[in-house]
Coordinates of C-alpha atoms in Angstrom, one line a residue:
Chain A
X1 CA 0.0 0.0 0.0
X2 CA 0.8 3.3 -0.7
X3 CA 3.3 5.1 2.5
X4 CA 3.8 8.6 3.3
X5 CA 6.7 9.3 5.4
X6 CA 7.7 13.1 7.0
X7 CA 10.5 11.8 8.8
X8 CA 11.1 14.7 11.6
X9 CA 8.7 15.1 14.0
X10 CA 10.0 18.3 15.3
X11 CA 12.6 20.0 13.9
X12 CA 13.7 23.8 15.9
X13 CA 15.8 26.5 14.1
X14 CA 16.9 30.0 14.6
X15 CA 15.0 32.7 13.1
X16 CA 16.4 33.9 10.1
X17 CA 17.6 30.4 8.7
X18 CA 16.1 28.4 5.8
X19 CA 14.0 25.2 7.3
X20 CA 14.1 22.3 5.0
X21 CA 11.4 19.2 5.6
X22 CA 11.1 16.3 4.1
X23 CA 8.9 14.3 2.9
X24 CA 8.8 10.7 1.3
X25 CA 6.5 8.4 -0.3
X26 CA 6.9 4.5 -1.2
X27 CA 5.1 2.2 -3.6
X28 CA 3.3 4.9 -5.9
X29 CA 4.0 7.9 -8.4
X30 CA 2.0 10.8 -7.8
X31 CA 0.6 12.7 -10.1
X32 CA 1.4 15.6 -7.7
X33 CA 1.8 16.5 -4.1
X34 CA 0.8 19.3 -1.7
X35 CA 1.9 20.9 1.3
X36 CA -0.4 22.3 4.1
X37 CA 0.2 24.4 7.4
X38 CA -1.6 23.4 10.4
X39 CA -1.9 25.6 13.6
X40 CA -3.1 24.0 16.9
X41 CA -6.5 23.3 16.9
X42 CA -6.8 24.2 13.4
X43 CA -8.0 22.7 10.1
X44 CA -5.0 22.7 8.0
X45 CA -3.9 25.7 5.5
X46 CA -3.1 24.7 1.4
X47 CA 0.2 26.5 0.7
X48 CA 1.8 24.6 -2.3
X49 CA 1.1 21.7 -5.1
X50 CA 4.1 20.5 -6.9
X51 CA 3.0 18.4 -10.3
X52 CA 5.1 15.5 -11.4
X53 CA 6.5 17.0 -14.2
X54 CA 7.8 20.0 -12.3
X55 CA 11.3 20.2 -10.6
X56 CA 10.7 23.4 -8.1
X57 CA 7.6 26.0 -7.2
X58 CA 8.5 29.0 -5.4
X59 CA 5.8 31.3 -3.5
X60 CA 6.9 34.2 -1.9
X61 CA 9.8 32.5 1.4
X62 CA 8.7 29.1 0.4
X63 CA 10.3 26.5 -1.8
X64 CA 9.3 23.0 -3.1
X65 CA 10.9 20.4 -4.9
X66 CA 9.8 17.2 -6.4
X67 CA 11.9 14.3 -6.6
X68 CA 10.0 11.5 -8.9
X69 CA 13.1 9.5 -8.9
X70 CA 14.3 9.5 -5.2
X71 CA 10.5 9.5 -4.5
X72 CA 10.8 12.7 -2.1
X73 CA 9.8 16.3 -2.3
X74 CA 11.7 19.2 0.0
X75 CA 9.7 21.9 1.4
X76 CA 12.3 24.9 2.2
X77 CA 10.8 28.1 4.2
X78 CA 13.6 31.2 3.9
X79 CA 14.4 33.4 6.6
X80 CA 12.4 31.9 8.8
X81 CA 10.2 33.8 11.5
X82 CA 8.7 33.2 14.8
X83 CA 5.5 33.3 12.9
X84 CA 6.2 30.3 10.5
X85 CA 5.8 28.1 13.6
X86 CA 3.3 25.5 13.3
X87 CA 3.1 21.6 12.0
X88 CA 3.6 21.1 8.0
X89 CA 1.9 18.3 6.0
X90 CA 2.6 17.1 3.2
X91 CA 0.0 15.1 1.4
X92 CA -0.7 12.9 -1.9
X93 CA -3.8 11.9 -3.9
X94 CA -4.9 8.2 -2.2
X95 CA -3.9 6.1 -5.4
X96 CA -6.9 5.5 -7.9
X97 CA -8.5 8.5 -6.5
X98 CA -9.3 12.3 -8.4
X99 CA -8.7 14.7 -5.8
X100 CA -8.6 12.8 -2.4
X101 CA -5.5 12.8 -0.5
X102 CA -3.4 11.2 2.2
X103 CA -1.7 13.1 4.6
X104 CA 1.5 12.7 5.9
X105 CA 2.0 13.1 10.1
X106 CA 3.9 16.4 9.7
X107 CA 6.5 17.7 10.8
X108 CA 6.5 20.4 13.8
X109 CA 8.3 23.4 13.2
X110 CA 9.7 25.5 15.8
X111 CA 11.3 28.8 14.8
X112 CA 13.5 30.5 18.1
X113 CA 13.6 34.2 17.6
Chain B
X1 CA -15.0 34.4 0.0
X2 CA -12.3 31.1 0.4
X3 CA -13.5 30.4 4.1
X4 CA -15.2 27.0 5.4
X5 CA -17.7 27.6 8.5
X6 CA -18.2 24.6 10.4
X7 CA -20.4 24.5 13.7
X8 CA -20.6 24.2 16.5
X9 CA -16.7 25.1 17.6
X10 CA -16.8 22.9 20.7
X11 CA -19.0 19.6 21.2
X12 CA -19.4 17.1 24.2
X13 CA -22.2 14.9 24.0
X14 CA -22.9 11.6 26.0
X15 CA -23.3 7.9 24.2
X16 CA -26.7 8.0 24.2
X17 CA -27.0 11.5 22.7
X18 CA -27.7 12.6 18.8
X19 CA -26.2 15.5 17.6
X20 CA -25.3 17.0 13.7
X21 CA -21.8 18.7 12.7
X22 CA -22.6 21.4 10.2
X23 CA -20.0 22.4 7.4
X24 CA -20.5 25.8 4.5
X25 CA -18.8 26.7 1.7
X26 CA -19.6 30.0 -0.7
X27 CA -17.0 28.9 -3.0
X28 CA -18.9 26.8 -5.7
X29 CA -16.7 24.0 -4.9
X30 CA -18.4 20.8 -5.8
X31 CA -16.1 18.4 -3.6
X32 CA -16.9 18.3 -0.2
X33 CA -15.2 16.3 2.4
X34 CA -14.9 14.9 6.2
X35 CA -11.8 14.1 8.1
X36 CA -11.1 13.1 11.5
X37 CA -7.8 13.9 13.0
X38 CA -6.9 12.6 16.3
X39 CA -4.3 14.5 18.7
X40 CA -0.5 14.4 16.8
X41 CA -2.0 12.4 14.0
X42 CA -2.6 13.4 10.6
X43 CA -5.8 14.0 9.1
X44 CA -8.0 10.8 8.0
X45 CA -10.4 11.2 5.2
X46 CA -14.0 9.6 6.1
X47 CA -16.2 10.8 3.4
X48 CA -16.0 13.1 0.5
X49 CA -19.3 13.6 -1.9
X50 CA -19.2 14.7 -5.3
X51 CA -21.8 16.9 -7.1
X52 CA -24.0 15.9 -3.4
X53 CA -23.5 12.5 -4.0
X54 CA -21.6 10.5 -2.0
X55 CA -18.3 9.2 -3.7
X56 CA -16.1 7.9 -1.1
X57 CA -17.1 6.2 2.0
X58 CA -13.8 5.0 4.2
X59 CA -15.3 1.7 5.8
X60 CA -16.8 4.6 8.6
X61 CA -18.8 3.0 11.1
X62 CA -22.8 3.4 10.5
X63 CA -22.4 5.3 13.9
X64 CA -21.5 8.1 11.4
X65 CA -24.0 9.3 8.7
X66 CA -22.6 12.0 6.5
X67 CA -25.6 14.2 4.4
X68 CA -25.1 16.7 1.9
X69 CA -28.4 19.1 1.2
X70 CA -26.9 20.9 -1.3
X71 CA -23.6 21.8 -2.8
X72 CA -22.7 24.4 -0.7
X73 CA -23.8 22.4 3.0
X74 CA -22.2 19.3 4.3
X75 CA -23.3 17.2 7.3
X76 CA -22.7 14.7 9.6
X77 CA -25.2 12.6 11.8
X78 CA -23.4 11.7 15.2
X79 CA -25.5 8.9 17.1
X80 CA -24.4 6.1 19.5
X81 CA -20.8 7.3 19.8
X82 CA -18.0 5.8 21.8
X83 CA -15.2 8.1 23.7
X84 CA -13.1 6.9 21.4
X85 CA -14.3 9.3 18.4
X86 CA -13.3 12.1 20.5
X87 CA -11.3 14.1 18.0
X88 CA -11.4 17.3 15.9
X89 CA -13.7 16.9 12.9
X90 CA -12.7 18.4 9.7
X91 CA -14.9 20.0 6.8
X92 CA -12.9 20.7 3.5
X93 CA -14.1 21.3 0.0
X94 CA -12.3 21.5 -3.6
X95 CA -13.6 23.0 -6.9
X96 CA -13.9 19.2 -8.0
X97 CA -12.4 15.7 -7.6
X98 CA -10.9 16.3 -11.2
X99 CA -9.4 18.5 -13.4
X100 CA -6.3 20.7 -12.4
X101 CA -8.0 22.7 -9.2
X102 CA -7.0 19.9 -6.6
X103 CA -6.1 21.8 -3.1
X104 CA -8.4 21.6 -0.3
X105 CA -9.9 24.5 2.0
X106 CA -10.5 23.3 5.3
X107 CA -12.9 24.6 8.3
X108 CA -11.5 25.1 11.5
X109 CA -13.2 21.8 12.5
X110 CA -15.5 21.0 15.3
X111 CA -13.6 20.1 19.0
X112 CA -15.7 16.6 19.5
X113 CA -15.7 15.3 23.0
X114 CA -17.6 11.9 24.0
X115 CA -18.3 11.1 27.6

């Protein structure tokens, strides 16, 4: 069966530094893959969605990349802030499906002014 | 308008007790979706309906009966619950299951607690 792997659960950094997560997947080839932001107690926040057939997508501080071959996609956030702290998810369409995903468990980010 | 409303915020009902989630989208999305996402876990898709028909049902027990009145409400029937289904309940939507428009906007879920 398909696996989604974010393989940090908490990761802390200094503000102004470039936080890189990770996220990999086994046993399928997605046609594309999203990431989400997700404050306590909150429903989760769509930031970026990386296709297959694209390398990197860029928005604003935030970087993705897509890795069909190593089967993994970076998510980089620039200069980080205090602000940018909360738990990121990456996520994948459940194989066979149009549109419904699979979330990875995410990866808590803690930015330390 | 890209906002979600889901009610109530907070919920605690007993196991005896029926109660309805409420999800609303002014979006014209016609995917519409519930997740349940337990403390630290990820979120785990239950149902999503299609053009108001149910598409996807995730082997949810019958404890759990999802409606959708029209495309821009979403429901779901809570009766006979165990403590166990304490978690927050999500409410997305999507302009479709197909084509290129595949990102999700999630409510700020309903709080469920089960005594």
């Amino acid at each position: 069966s398909q696996k989604i792997e974010q393989n940090s659960e908490a990761l802390n950094i200094q503000e102004g530094k470039t936080a890189t997560l990770t996220c990999n997947y086994t046993n399928y080839s997605p046609a594309y893959l999203q990431w989400y932001r997700q404050d306590p107690g909150r429903g989760p926040v769509f930031l970026l969605l990386i296709r297959e057939n694209e390398k990197e997508k860029r928005k604003e501080r935030l970087k993705v990349t897509f890795d069909t071959t190593l089967k993994q996609s970076l998510f980089h956030i620039t200069a980080s802030q205090p602000a940018d702290s909360a738990t990121y998810l990456c996520a994948l369409p459940l194989r066979g499906s149009q549109g419904n995903l699979i979330f990875g468990k995410g990866t808590k980010l803690s930015v330390k002014p | 308008d890209t906002e979600v409303t889901q009610t109530p915020k907070h919920l605690v009902m007993g196991m005896t007790n029926k109660k309805s989630l409420k999800c609303e989208q002014h979006m014209g999305h016609r995917a519409m979706y519930w997740y349940k996402q337990k403390a630290k876990k990820p979120p785990e898709l239950m149902f999503v309906y299609s053009y108001e028909k149910l598409s996807i049902n995730e082997s949810v027990p019958s404890r759990f009966s999802p409606e959708c009145p029209n495309s821009s409400l979403l429901n779901l029937h809570l009766h006979a619950l165990q403590p166990e289904d304490s978690a927050l309940y999500l409410c997305a939507s999507s302009q479709d299951l197909g084509g290129t428009h595949y990102e999700q906007y999630f409510g700020p879920g309903t709080r469920l607690t089960v005594t």
